[in-house]
Amino acid sequence: MANPDSSEAATTAVLENQRALAPLIERFRQSPIPHFIDGRPHAGAGSVFSNLCPVDNLEICTVAAGTATDIDLACAAASRAFPSWRDMAGDQRRALLHKLADAIEARAGDI
């Protein structure tokens, strides 16, 4: 049998998380989340799909659906970017990746 105290604590935690995330989620609901290709937002062909919350199955936001054309654009951008990444010194790549990790950690609550 489940511990009723732990079930109540879990429910409370979910509700607190939902309240804390509400302003962030609202920002994502204002327009579909685009692809990011070649460092810029890319809406794609206009088709979108729903991103659902695994807790309550409610829609969090809509996301641009990728097409073969979007994949081709992304692959071409990656191919153009790869030589400079490949030729970059390892310590420079490490510094960039640590900077990215630091930025993610700084926004962990939002993410």
A tleap script that builds the chain and sets N, CA, C and O, in Angstrom:
source leaprc.protein.ff14SB
mol = sequence {
  NMET ALA ASN PRO ASP SER SER GLU ALA ALA
  THR THR ALA VAL LEU GLU ASN GLN ARG ALA
  LEU ALA PRO LEU ILE GLU ARG PHE ARG GLN
  SER PRO ILE PRO HIE PHE ILE ASP GLY ARG
  PRO HIE ALA GLY ALA GLY SER VAL PHE SER
  ASN LEU CYS PRO VAL ASP ASN LEU GLU ILE
  CYS THR VAL ALA ALA GLY THR ALA THR ASP
  ILE ASP LEU ALA CYS ALA ALA ALA SER ARG
  ALA PHE PRO SER TRP ARG ASP MET ALA GLY
  ASP GLN ARG ARG ALA LEU LEU HIE LYS LEU
  ALA ASP ALA ILE GLU ALA ARG ALA GLY ASP
  CILE
}
set mol.1.N position { 0.849 -1.185 0.000 }
set mol.1.CA position { 0.000 0.000 0.000 }
set mol.1.C position { 0.893 1.247 0.000 }
set mol.1.O position { 1.895 1.303 0.714 }
set mol.2.N position { 0.521 2.237 -0.804 }
set mol.2.CA position { 1.306 3.463 -0.902 }
set mol.2.C position { 1.177 4.293 0.366 }
set mol.2.O position { 0.137 4.302 1.025 }
set mol.3.N position { 2.228 4.968 0.678 }
set mol.3.CA position { 2.239 5.857 1.834 }
set mol.3.C position { 1.430 7.106 1.479 }
set mol.3.O position { 1.820 7.832 0.564 }
set mol.4.N position { 0.314 7.383 2.170 }
set mol.4.CA position { -0.513 8.549 1.832 }
set mol.4.C position { 0.239 9.869 1.976 }
set mol.4.O position { -0.043 10.827 1.255 }
set mol.5.N position { 1.196 9.923 2.907 }
set mol.5.CA position { 1.966 11.154 3.070 }
set mol.5.C position { 2.829 11.428 1.841 }
set mol.5.O position { 2.946 12.572 1.404 }
set mol.6.N position { 3.438 10.368 1.280 }
set mol.6.CA position { 4.284 10.570 0.107 }
set mol.6.C position { 3.438 10.928 -1.110 }
set mol.6.O position { 3.872 11.713 -1.953 }
set mol.7.N position { 2.242 10.365 -1.212 }
set mol.7.CA position { 1.345 10.685 -2.320 }
set mol.7.C position { 0.909 12.144 -2.245 }
set mol.7.O position { 0.861 12.835 -3.263 }
set mol.8.N position { 0.595 12.605 -1.055 }
set mol.8.CA position { 0.190 14.004 -0.861 }
set mol.8.C position { 1.361 14.941 -1.152 }
set mol.8.O position { 1.177 15.996 -1.758 }
set mol.9.N position { 2.553 14.558 -0.725 }
set mol.9.CA position { 3.741 15.372 -0.989 }
set mol.9.C position { 4.015 15.455 -2.484 }
set mol.9.O position { 4.387 16.512 -2.995 }
set mol.10.N position { 3.833 14.338 -3.184 }
set mol.10.CA position { 4.054 14.333 -4.633 }
set mol.10.C position { 3.042 15.236 -5.332 }
set mol.10.O position { 3.401 15.998 -6.230 }
set mol.11.N position { 1.786 15.152 -4.923 }
set mol.11.CA position { 0.751 16.008 -5.504 }
set mol.11.C position { 1.060 17.473 -5.248 }
set mol.11.O position { 0.917 18.303 -6.146 }
set mol.12.N position { 1.478 17.796 -4.042 }
set mol.12.CA position { 1.844 19.167 -3.699 }
set mol.12.C position { 3.010 19.643 -4.550 }
set mol.12.O position { 3.007 20.775 -5.034 }
set mol.13.N position { 4.001 18.789 -4.734 }
set mol.13.CA position { 5.166 19.155 -5.549 }
set mol.13.C position { 4.769 19.414 -6.994 }
set mol.13.O position { 5.256 20.362 -7.611 }
set mol.14.N position { 3.888 18.580 -7.540 }
set mol.14.CA position { 3.428 18.779 -8.920 }
set mol.14.C position { 2.700 20.114 -9.042 }
set mol.14.O position { 2.945 20.870 -9.982 }
set mol.15.N position { 1.818 20.406 -8.107 }
set mol.15.CA position { 1.068 21.666 -8.146 }
set mol.15.C position { 1.996 22.873 -8.013 }
set mol.15.O position { 1.803 23.881 -8.693 }
set mol.16.N position { 2.989 22.776 -7.152 }
set mol.16.CA position { 3.952 23.873 -6.998 }
set mol.16.C position { 4.748 24.067 -8.285 }
set mol.16.O position { 4.979 25.200 -8.710 }
set mol.17.N position { 5.164 22.976 -8.901 }
set mol.17.CA position { 5.896 23.074 -10.165 }
set mol.17.C position { 5.030 23.685 -11.256 }
set mol.17.O position { 5.512 24.507 -12.035 }
set mol.18.N position { 3.766 23.300 -11.326 }
set mol.18.CA position { 2.866 23.856 -12.330 }
set mol.18.C position { 2.691 25.360 -12.140 }
set mol.18.O position { 2.679 26.113 -13.114 }
set mol.19.N position { 2.555 25.797 -10.892 }
set mol.19.CA position { 2.424 27.236 -10.630 }
set mol.19.C position { 3.696 27.982 -11.017 }
set mol.19.O position { 3.630 29.055 -11.618 }
set mol.20.N position { 4.848 27.422 -10.675 }
set mol.20.CA position { 6.121 28.073 -10.989 }
set mol.20.C position { 6.356 28.141 -12.493 }
set mol.20.O position { 6.922 29.114 -12.991 }
set mol.21.N position { 5.930 27.127 -13.207 }
set mol.21.CA position { 6.183 27.069 -14.647 }
set mol.21.C position { 5.162 27.818 -15.481 }
set mol.21.O position { 5.412 28.084 -16.656 }
set mol.22.N position { 4.024 28.164 -14.911 }
set mol.22.CA position { 2.937 28.782 -15.672 }
set mol.22.C position { 3.393 29.976 -16.522 }
set mol.22.O position { 3.040 30.040 -17.699 }
set mol.23.N position { 4.171 30.934 -15.965 }
set mol.23.CA position { 4.579 32.071 -16.810 }
set mol.23.C position { 5.501 31.647 -17.956 }
set mol.23.O position { 5.443 32.212 -19.048 }
set mol.24.N position { 6.339 30.664 -17.705 }
set mol.24.CA position { 7.243 30.190 -18.763 }
set mol.24.C position { 6.468 29.465 -19.845 }
set mol.24.O position { 6.709 29.669 -21.035 }
set mol.25.N position { 5.543 28.622 -19.435 }
set mol.25.CA position { 4.737 27.869 -20.398 }
set mol.25.C position { 3.903 28.834 -21.234 }
set mol.25.O position { 3.758 28.645 -22.441 }
set mol.26.N position { 3.365 29.849 -20.608 }
set mol.26.CA position { 2.552 30.823 -21.344 }
set mol.26.C position { 3.356 31.465 -22.468 }
set mol.26.O position { 2.829 31.704 -23.555 }
set mol.27.N position { 4.615 31.742 -22.211 }
set mol.27.CA position { 5.491 32.321 -23.241 }
set mol.27.C position { 5.597 31.382 -24.441 }
set mol.27.O position { 5.603 31.841 -25.584 }
set mol.28.N position { 5.680 30.079 -24.195 }
set mol.28.CA position { 5.794 29.113 -25.280 }
set mol.28.C position { 4.482 28.914 -26.031 }
set mol.28.O position { 4.488 28.488 -27.186 }
set mol.29.N position { 3.378 29.213 -25.399 }
set mol.29.CA position { 2.072 29.021 -26.041 }
set mol.29.C position { 1.725 30.148 -27.010 }
set mol.29.O position { 0.770 30.021 -27.777 }
set mol.30.N position { 2.469 31.232 -26.993 }
set mol.30.CA position { 2.107 32.385 -27.806 }
set mol.30.C position { 2.329 32.157 -29.296 }
set mol.30.O position { 1.627 32.749 -30.116 }
set mol.31.N position { 3.272 31.330 -29.656 }
set mol.31.CA position { 3.489 30.984 -31.062 }
set mol.31.C position { 4.244 29.661 -31.102 }
set mol.31.O position { 4.918 29.294 -30.139 }
set mol.32.N position { 4.129 28.950 -32.215 }
set mol.32.CA position { 4.818 27.649 -32.295 }
set mol.32.C position { 6.327 27.798 -32.105 }
set mol.32.O position { 6.917 28.803 -32.503 }
set mol.33.N position { 6.936 26.796 -31.499 }
set mol.33.CA position { 8.389 26.769 -31.327 }
set mol.33.C position { 8.984 26.403 -32.691 }
set mol.33.O position { 8.653 25.355 -33.247 }
set mol.34.N position { 9.856 27.256 -33.231 }
set mol.34.CA position { 10.414 26.973 -34.557 }
set mol.34.C position { 11.617 26.037 -34.476 }
set mol.34.O position { 12.100 25.709 -33.393 }
set mol.35.N position { 12.078 25.625 -35.627 }
set mol.35.CA position { 13.373 24.960 -35.722 }
set mol.35.C position { 14.426 26.055 -35.592 }
set mol.35.O position { 14.122 27.230 -35.798 }
set mol.36.N position { 15.645 25.688 -35.256 }
set mol.36.CA position { 16.763 26.621 -35.324 }
set mol.36.C position { 17.757 26.023 -36.306 }
set mol.36.O position { 18.426 25.028 -36.028 }
set mol.37.N position { 17.829 26.665 -37.461 }
set mol.37.CA position { 18.686 26.192 -38.539 }
set mol.37.C position { 19.622 27.325 -38.924 }
set mol.37.O position { 19.187 28.445 -39.192 }
set mol.38.N position { 20.890 27.023 -38.946 }
set mol.38.CA position { 21.911 28.006 -39.327 }
set mol.38.C position { 21.899 29.199 -38.381 }
set mol.38.O position { 22.163 30.331 -38.785 }
set mol.39.N position { 21.587 28.926 -37.104 }
set mol.39.CA position { 21.619 29.966 -36.085 }
set mol.39.C position { 20.414 30.882 -36.058 }
set mol.39.O position { 20.408 31.882 -35.339 }
set mol.40.N position { 19.393 30.552 -36.833 }
set mol.40.CA position { 18.206 31.416 -36.891 }
set mol.40.C position { 16.929 30.585 -36.741 }
set mol.40.O position { 16.909 29.404 -37.088 }
set mol.41.N position { 15.863 31.206 -36.224 }
set mol.41.CA position { 14.586 30.484 -36.167 }
set mol.41.C position { 14.080 30.211 -37.583 }
set mol.41.O position { 14.242 31.033 -38.484 }
set mol.42.N position { 13.474 29.061 -37.758 }
set mol.42.CA position { 12.954 28.658 -39.062 }
set mol.42.C position { 11.607 27.980 -38.818 }
set mol.42.O position { 11.543 26.924 -38.188 }
set mol.43.N position { 10.538 28.587 -39.317 }
set mol.43.CA position { 9.183 28.093 -39.054 }
set mol.43.C position { 8.861 26.797 -39.788 }
set mol.43.O position { 7.922 26.097 -39.409 }
set mol.44.N position { 9.604 26.471 -40.809 }
set mol.44.CA position { 9.300 25.270 -41.576 }
set mol.44.C position { 8.127 25.500 -42.502 }
set mol.44.O position { 7.808 26.635 -42.856 }
set mol.45.N position { 7.494 24.418 -42.887 }
set mol.45.CA position { 6.406 24.482 -43.865 }
set mol.45.C position { 5.087 24.961 -43.263 }
set mol.45.O position { 4.101 25.111 -43.985 }
set mol.46.N position { 5.056 25.199 -41.971 }
set mol.46.CA position { 3.837 25.696 -41.336 }
set mol.46.C position { 3.081 24.648 -40.552 }
set mol.46.O position { 2.211 24.994 -39.753 }
set mol.47.N position { 3.381 23.390 -40.752 }
set mol.47.CA position { 2.730 22.328 -39.999 }
set mol.47.C position { 3.339 22.271 -38.591 }
set mol.47.O position { 4.545 22.451 -38.420 }
set mol.48.N position { 2.497 22.020 -37.598 }
set mol.48.CA position { 2.971 21.953 -36.211 }
set mol.48.C position { 2.400 20.700 -35.544 }
set mol.48.O position { 1.450 20.094 -36.040 }
set mol.49.N position { 2.994 20.328 -34.416 }
set mol.49.CA position { 2.446 19.248 -33.604 }
set mol.49.C position { 2.421 19.718 -32.157 }
set mol.49.O position { 3.132 20.650 -31.781 }
set mol.50.N position { 1.601 19.066 -31.357 }
set mol.50.CA position { 1.460 19.426 -29.951 }
set mol.50.C position { 2.507 18.714 -29.109 }
set mol.50.O position { 2.780 17.528 -29.295 }
set mol.51.N position { 3.087 19.467 -28.180 }
set mol.51.CA position { 3.987 18.913 -27.171 }
set mol.51.C position { 3.152 18.801 -25.895 }
set mol.51.O position { 2.706 19.810 -25.348 }
set mol.52.N position { 2.943 17.567 -25.427 }
set mol.52.CA position { 2.035 17.340 -24.306 }
set mol.52.C position { 2.794 17.104 -23.006 }
set mol.52.O position { 3.877 16.518 -22.998 }
set mol.53.N position { 2.211 17.566 -21.922 }
set mol.53.CA position { 2.758 17.339 -20.590 }
set mol.53.C position { 2.555 15.877 -20.215 }
set mol.53.O position { 1.434 15.375 -20.304 }
set mol.54.N position { 3.617 15.178 -19.795 }
set mol.54.CA position { 3.452 13.769 -19.435 }
set mol.54.C position { 2.674 13.554 -18.138 }
set mol.54.O position { 2.226 12.441 -17.859 }
set mol.55.N position { 2.515 14.604 -17.352 }
set mol.55.CA position { 1.804 14.468 -16.076 }
set mol.55.C position { 0.292 14.464 -16.283 }
set mol.55.O position { -0.411 13.613 -15.738 }
set mol.56.N position { -0.209 15.423 -17.075 }
set mol.56.CA position { -1.656 15.555 -17.215 }
set mol.56.C position { -2.138 15.533 -18.668 }
set mol.56.O position { -3.331 15.691 -18.929 }
set mol.57.N position { -1.214 15.337 -19.609 }
set mol.57.CA position { -1.521 15.232 -21.034 }
set mol.57.C position { -2.077 16.529 -21.628 }
set mol.57.O position { -2.659 16.512 -22.713 }
set mol.58.N position { -1.905 17.645 -20.930 }
set mol.58.CA position { -2.329 18.927 -21.478 }
set mol.58.C position { -1.247 19.448 -22.425 }
set mol.58.O position { -0.064 19.141 -22.272 }
set mol.59.N position { -1.680 20.239 -23.402 }
set mol.59.CA position { -0.728 20.803 -24.358 }
set mol.59.C position { 0.152 21.848 -23.677 }
set mol.59.O position { -0.346 22.778 -23.042 }
set mol.60.N position { 1.457 21.683 -23.818 }
set mol.60.CA position { 2.411 22.670 -23.312 }
set mol.60.C position { 2.592 23.756 -24.358 }
set mol.60.O position { 2.538 24.948 -24.054 }
set mol.61.N position { 2.808 23.325 -25.597 }
set mol.61.CA position { 3.026 24.265 -26.694 }
set mol.61.C position { 2.901 23.509 -28.002 }
set mol.61.O position { 2.720 22.292 -28.015 }
set mol.62.N position { 2.999 24.240 -29.101 }
set mol.62.CA position { 3.088 23.600 -30.410 }
set mol.62.C position { 4.502 23.813 -30.930 }
set mol.62.O position { 5.155 24.809 -30.620 }
set mol.63.N position { 4.954 22.858 -31.724 }
set mol.63.CA position { 6.322 22.844 -32.236 }
set mol.63.C position { 6.265 22.655 -33.743 }
set mol.63.O position { 5.454 21.879 -34.248 }
set mol.64.N position { 7.124 23.362 -34.456 }
set mol.64.CA position { 7.184 23.203 -35.909 }
set mol.64.C position { 7.514 21.759 -36.253 }
set mol.64.O position { 8.440 21.173 -35.692 }
set mol.65.N position { 6.758 21.198 -37.169 }
set mol.65.CA position { 7.019 19.834 -37.640 }
set mol.65.C position { 8.029 19.911 -38.781 }
set mol.65.O position { 7.900 20.747 -39.675 }
set mol.66.N position { 9.008 19.058 -38.748 }
set mol.66.CA position { 10.049 19.064 -39.766 }
set mol.66.C position { 9.629 18.340 -41.032 }
set mol.66.O position { 8.852 17.386 -40.995 }
set mol.67.N position { 10.148 18.804 -42.132 }
set mol.67.CA position { 9.916 18.177 -43.426 }
set mol.67.C position { 11.271 17.782 -44.011 }
set mol.67.O position { 12.319 18.093 -43.445 }
set mol.68.N position { 11.235 17.107 -45.125 }
set mol.68.CA position { 12.486 16.748 -45.807 }
set mol.68.C position { 13.266 18.005 -46.179 }
set mol.68.O position { 14.496 18.012 -46.122 }
set mol.69.N position { 12.566 19.057 -46.556 }
set mol.69.CA position { 13.238 20.319 -46.895 }
set mol.69.C position { 13.938 20.906 -45.678 }
set mol.69.O position { 15.063 21.396 -45.781 }
set mol.70.N position { 13.269 20.859 -44.518 }
set mol.70.CA position { 13.886 21.352 -43.283 }
set mol.70.C position { 15.137 20.545 -42.951 }
set mol.70.O position { 16.152 21.106 -42.536 }
set mol.71.N position { 15.062 19.236 -43.133 }
set mol.71.CA position { 16.216 18.378 -42.872 }
set mol.71.C position { 17.361 18.736 -43.811 }
set mol.71.O position { 18.515 18.814 -43.391 }
set mol.72.N position { 17.039 18.952 -45.078 }
set mol.72.CA position { 18.080 19.334 -46.048 }
set mol.72.C position { 18.734 20.657 -45.648 }
set mol.72.O position { 19.955 20.792 -45.717 }
set mol.73.N position { 17.921 21.636 -45.230 }
set mol.73.CA position { 18.468 22.929 -44.802 }
set mol.73.C position { 19.373 22.764 -43.593 }
set mol.73.O position { 20.453 23.351 -43.535 }
set mol.74.N position { 18.930 21.957 -42.618 }
set mol.74.CA position { 19.724 21.744 -41.410 }
set mol.74.C position { 21.021 21.013 -41.733 }
set mol.74.O position { 22.076 21.360 -41.202 }
set mol.75.N position { 20.954 20.015 -42.588 }
set mol.75.CA position { 22.167 19.278 -42.959 }
set mol.75.C position { 23.154 20.170 -43.700 }
set mol.75.O position { 24.361 20.096 -43.469 }
set mol.76.N position { 22.641 21.012 -44.589 }
set mol.76.CA position { 23.519 21.933 -45.318 }
set mol.76.C position { 24.177 22.920 -44.354 }
set mol.76.O position { 25.362 23.225 -44.489 }
set mol.77.N position { 23.412 23.417 -43.388 }
set mol.77.CA position { 23.981 24.345 -42.394 }
set mol.77.C position { 25.044 23.640 -41.560 }
set mol.77.O position { 26.099 24.212 -41.284 }
set mol.78.N position { 24.772 22.412 -41.161 }
set mol.78.CA position { 25.749 21.650 -40.370 }
set mol.78.C position { 27.014 21.390 -41.189 }
set mol.78.O position { 28.124 21.466 -40.661 }
set mol.79.N position { 26.851 21.090 -42.455 }
set mol.79.CA position { 28.013 20.853 -43.323 }
set mol.79.C position { 28.866 22.106 -43.465 }
set mol.79.O position { 30.095 22.033 -43.496 }
set mol.80.N position { 28.199 23.259 -43.551 }
set mol.80.CA position { 28.952 24.523 -43.640 }
set mol.80.C position { 29.669 24.841 -42.336 }
set mol.80.O position { 30.771 25.390 -42.347 }
set mol.81.N position { 29.049 24.501 -41.218 }
set mol.81.CA position { 29.624 24.818 -39.906 }
set mol.81.C position { 30.735 23.854 -39.495 }
set mol.81.O position { 31.625 24.222 -38.728 }
set mol.82.N position { 30.687 22.635 -39.998 }
set mol.82.CA position { 31.607 21.613 -39.507 }
set mol.82.C position { 33.084 21.948 -39.699 }
set mol.82.O position { 33.856 21.739 -38.762 }
set mol.83.N position { 33.528 22.454 -40.850 }
set mol.83.CA position { 34.966 22.697 -40.994 }
set mol.83.C position { 35.552 23.620 -39.923 }
set mol.83.O position { 36.653 23.375 -39.430 }
set mol.84.N position { 34.830 24.669 -39.567 }
set mol.84.CA position { 35.381 25.568 -38.542 }
set mol.84.C position { 35.405 24.885 -37.175 }
set mol.84.O position { 36.317 25.131 -36.385 }
set mol.85.N position { 34.417 24.028 -36.879 }
set mol.85.CA position { 34.401 23.279 -35.624 }
set mol.85.C position { 35.527 22.247 -35.614 }
set mol.85.O position { 36.243 22.102 -34.623 }
set mol.86.N position { 35.673 21.535 -36.726 }
set mol.86.CA position { 36.708 20.511 -36.831 }
set mol.86.C position { 38.101 21.115 -36.672 }
set mol.86.O position { 38.974 20.514 -36.046 }
set mol.87.N position { 38.305 22.300 -37.239 }
set mol.87.CA position { 39.620 22.922 -37.229 }
set mol.87.C position { 39.909 23.715 -35.954 }
set mol.87.O position { 41.036 24.160 -35.742 }
set mol.88.N position { 38.900 23.890 -35.113 }
set mol.88.CA position { 39.081 24.633 -33.868 }
set mol.88.C position { 39.902 23.793 -32.895 }
set mol.88.O position { 39.715 22.581 -32.791 }
set mol.89.N position { 40.800 24.446 -32.195 }
set mol.89.CA position { 41.615 23.754 -31.195 }
set mol.89.C position { 40.719 23.164 -30.103 }
set mol.89.O position { 39.687 23.736 -29.753 }
set mol.90.N position { 41.131 22.018 -29.578 }
set mol.90.CA position { 40.349 21.331 -28.555 }
set mol.90.C position { 40.049 22.183 -27.342 }
set mol.90.O position { 38.948 22.115 -26.797 }
set mol.91.N position { 41.018 22.992 -26.905 }
set mol.91.CA position { 40.764 23.826 -25.724 }
set mol.91.C position { 39.717 24.895 -26.017 }
set mol.91.O position { 38.974 25.292 -25.120 }
set mol.92.N position { 39.649 25.368 -27.262 }
set mol.92.CA position { 38.620 26.344 -27.619 }
set mol.92.C position { 37.235 25.687 -27.649 }
set mol.92.O position { 36.252 26.263 -27.182 }
set mol.93.N position { 37.176 24.473 -28.208 }
set mol.93.CA position { 35.901 23.751 -28.220 }
set mol.93.C position { 35.438 23.471 -26.793 }
set mol.93.O position { 34.262 23.638 -26.468 }
set mol.94.N position { 36.374 23.044 -25.944 }
set mol.94.CA position { 36.034 22.775 -24.548 }
set mol.94.C position { 35.488 24.035 -23.885 }
set mol.94.O position { 34.492 23.979 -23.164 }
set mol.95.N position { 36.143 25.176 -24.128 }
set mol.95.CA position { 35.688 26.437 -23.529 }
set mol.95.C position { 34.272 26.786 -23.993 }
set mol.95.O position { 33.448 27.230 -23.194 }
set mol.96.N position { 33.991 26.587 -25.276 }
set mol.96.CA position { 32.643 26.870 -25.781 }
set mol.96.C position { 31.601 25.934 -25.159 }
set mol.96.O position { 30.513 26.366 -24.780 }
set mol.97.N position { 31.947 24.664 -25.060 }
set mol.97.CA position { 31.004 23.706 -24.479 }
set mol.97.C position { 30.773 23.977 -22.993 }
set mol.97.O position { 29.658 23.812 -22.498 }
set mol.98.N position { 31.817 24.389 -22.284 }
set mol.98.CA position { 31.641 24.741 -20.867 }
set mol.98.C position { 30.790 26.006 -20.731 }
set mol.98.O position { 29.981 26.116 -19.810 }
set mol.99.N position { 30.970 26.949 -21.640 }
set mol.99.CA position { 30.149 28.166 -21.620 }
set mol.99.C position { 28.679 27.812 -21.858 }
set mol.99.O position { 27.789 28.354 -21.203 }
set mol.100.N position { 28.434 26.899 -22.798 }
set mol.100.CA position { 27.071 26.439 -23.054 }
set mol.100.C position { 26.499 25.735 -21.819 }
set mol.100.O position { 25.359 25.989 -21.430 }
set mol.101.N position { 27.284 24.863 -21.212 }
set mol.101.CA position { 26.829 24.154 -20.006 }
set mol.101.C position { 26.519 25.134 -18.878 }
set mol.101.O position { 25.532 24.968 -18.161 }
set mol.102.N position { 27.358 26.150 -18.722 }
set mol.102.CA position { 27.123 27.156 -17.677 }
set mol.102.C position { 25.816 27.904 -17.938 }
set mol.102.O position { 25.060 28.182 -17.008 }
set mol.103.N position { 25.553 28.229 -19.208 }
set mol.103.CA position { 24.314 28.938 -19.550 }
set mol.103.C position { 23.095 28.065 -19.266 }
set mol.103.O position { 22.077 28.558 -18.780 }
set mol.104.N position { 23.195 26.775 -19.568 }
set mol.104.CA position { 22.091 25.848 -19.279 }
set mol.104.C position { 21.865 25.756 -17.776 }
set mol.104.O position { 20.725 25.814 -17.315 }
set mol.105.N position { 22.938 25.613 -17.014 }
set mol.105.CA position { 22.799 25.527 -15.558 }
set mol.105.C position { 22.218 26.807 -14.967 }
set mol.105.O position { 21.443 26.754 -14.012 }
set mol.106.N position { 22.589 27.953 -15.529 }
set mol.106.CA position { 22.067 29.227 -15.028 }
set mol.106.C position { 20.569 29.339 -15.248 }
set mol.106.O position { 19.880 30.027 -14.495 }
set mol.107.N position { 20.056 28.667 -16.275 }
set mol.107.CA position { 18.629 28.731 -16.582 }
set mol.107.C position { 17.912 27.421 -16.281 }
set mol.107.O position { 16.827 27.166 -16.804 }
set mol.108.N position { 18.517 26.598 -15.444 }
set mol.108.CA position { 17.946 25.270 -15.152 }
set mol.108.C position { 16.501 25.354 -14.678 }
set mol.108.O position { 15.678 24.516 -15.047 }
set mol.109.N position { 16.193 26.333 -13.882 }
set mol.109.CA position { 14.819 26.486 -13.395 }
set mol.109.C position { 13.829 26.753 -14.512 }
set mol.109.O position { 12.683 26.308 -14.454 }
set mol.110.N position { 14.270 27.482 -15.532 }
set mol.110.CA position { 13.410 27.768 -16.680 }
set mol.110.C position { 13.304 26.561 -17.604 }
set mol.110.O position { 12.271 26.314 -18.227 }
set mol.111.N position { 14.394 25.827 -17.670 }
set mol.111.CA position { 14.424 24.698 -18.599 }
set mol.111.C position { 13.667 23.536 -17.996 }
set mol.111.O position { 13.567 22.476 -18.614 }
savepdb mol mol.pdb
quit
